[in-house]
Structures are given as structure tokens and as C-alpha cells.
Short mmCIF file of C-alpha atoms in Angstrom, two decimals:
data_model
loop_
_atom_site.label_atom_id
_atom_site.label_comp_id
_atom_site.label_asym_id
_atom_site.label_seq_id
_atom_site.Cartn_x
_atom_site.Cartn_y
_atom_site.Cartn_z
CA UNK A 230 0.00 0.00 0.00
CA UNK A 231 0.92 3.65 -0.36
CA UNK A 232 0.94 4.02 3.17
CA UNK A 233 3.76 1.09 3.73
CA UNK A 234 5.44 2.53 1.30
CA UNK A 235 5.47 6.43 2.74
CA UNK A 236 6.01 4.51 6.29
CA UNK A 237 9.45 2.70 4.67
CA UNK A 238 10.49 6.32 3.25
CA UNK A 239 10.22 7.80 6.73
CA UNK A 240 12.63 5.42 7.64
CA UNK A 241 14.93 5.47 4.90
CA UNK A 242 15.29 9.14 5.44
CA UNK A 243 15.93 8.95 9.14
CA UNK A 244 12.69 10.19 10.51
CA UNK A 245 11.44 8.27 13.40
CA UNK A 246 7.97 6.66 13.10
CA UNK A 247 5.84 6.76 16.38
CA UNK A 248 3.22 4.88 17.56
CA UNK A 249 0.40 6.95 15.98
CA UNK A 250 2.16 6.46 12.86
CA UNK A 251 2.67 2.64 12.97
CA UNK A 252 -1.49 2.00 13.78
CA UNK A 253 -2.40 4.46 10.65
CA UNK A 254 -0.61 2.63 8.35
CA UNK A 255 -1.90 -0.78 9.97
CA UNK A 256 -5.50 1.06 9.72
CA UNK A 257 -4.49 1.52 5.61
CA UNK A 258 -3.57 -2.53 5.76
CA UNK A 259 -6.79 -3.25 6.74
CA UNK A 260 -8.53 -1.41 3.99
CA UNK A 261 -6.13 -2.43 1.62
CA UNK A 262 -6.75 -5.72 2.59
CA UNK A 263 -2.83 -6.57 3.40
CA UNK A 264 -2.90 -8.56 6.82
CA UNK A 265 0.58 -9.86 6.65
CA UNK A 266 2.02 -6.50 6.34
CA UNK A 267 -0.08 -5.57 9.19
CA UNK A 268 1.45 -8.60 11.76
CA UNK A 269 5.00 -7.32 10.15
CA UNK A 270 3.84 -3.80 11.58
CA UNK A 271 3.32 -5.37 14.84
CA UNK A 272 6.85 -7.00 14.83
CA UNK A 273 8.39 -3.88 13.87
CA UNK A 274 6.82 -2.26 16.60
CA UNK A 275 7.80 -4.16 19.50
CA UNK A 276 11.06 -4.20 17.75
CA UNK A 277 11.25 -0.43 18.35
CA UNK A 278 10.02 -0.88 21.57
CA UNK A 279 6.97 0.77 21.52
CA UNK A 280 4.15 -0.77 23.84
CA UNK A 281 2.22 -2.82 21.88
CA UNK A 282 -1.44 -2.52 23.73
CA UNK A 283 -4.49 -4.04 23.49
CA UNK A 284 -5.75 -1.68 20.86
CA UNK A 285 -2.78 -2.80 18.61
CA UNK A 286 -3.67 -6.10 18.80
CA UNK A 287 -7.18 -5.08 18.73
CA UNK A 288 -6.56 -3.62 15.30
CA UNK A 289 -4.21 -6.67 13.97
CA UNK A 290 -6.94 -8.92 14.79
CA UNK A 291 -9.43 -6.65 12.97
CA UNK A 292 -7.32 -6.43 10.03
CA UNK A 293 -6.03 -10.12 9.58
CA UNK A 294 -10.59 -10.93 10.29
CA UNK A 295 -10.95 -8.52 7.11
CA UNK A 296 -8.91 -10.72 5.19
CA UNK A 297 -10.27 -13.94 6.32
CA UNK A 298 -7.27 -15.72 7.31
CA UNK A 299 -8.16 -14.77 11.39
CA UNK A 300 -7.54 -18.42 12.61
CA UNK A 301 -3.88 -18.60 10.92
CA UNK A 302 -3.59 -14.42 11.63
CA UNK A 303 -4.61 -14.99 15.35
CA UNK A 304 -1.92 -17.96 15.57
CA UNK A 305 0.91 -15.96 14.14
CA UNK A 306 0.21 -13.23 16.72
CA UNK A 307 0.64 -15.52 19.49
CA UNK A 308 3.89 -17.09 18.08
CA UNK A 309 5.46 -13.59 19.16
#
């Protein structure tokens, strides 16, 4: 998605994503229908030690349900 993609330039150019930006662009997975980049957004997250809350995994949940693969997206979670 665009929004991945503006995320990744962020990066590239040294500008540090917070929180706020992370569950946007996991909001534009979920209408873009891209639940695996959404978990990856989770990873990165926690990599970059940000808490990861209940609404994150709220909105994971939410987004990997959207793309009907919630049993396998649920399990994958979990495995973190």
C-alpha cells in the first residue's frame, strides 16, 4: 500500500515513526486488505520498543478478520 510505502520512506530518510504512525498505516492494511504486512507492523513495533497494547492487537486482529485468514492471523500473533 501507499501508506507502507510512505512509512518505509520515513525510515529510509531517518525520521522516526511513532506509535500513531505505525497504527495508521496498519489502519491503511486493513482497507487495503494486506494482513501480513499488518502482523510485520506489529513486529516492527515491539522491535522499536513501543508498547504494543491491546488496541494494537485489537486492530491486527481486525485487520487479519478482514482478510479472512483470522484463525492462521490470530496464531501468528501468538507465536510472538
Amino acid at each position: 500500500t501507499l501508506a507502507v510505502h510512505l512509512l518505509q520512506e520515513m525510515i529510509h530518510d531517518g525520521i522516526d515513526p511513532n506509535a500513531i504512525t505505525y497504527f495508521t498505516v496498519m489502519r491503511a492494511c486493513k482497507h487495503g486488505g494486506e494482513w501480513r504486512q499488518a502482523l510485520q507492523l506489529v513486529r516492527e513495533m515491539a522491535h522499536h520498543n513501543f508498547y504494543v497494547d491491546l488496541t494494537t492487537y485489537s486492530s491486527a486482529i481486525s485487520v487479519v478478520h478482514k482478510g479472512g485468514v483470522c484463525e492462521s492471523g490470530v496464531l501468528q500473533l501468538l507465536d510472538e
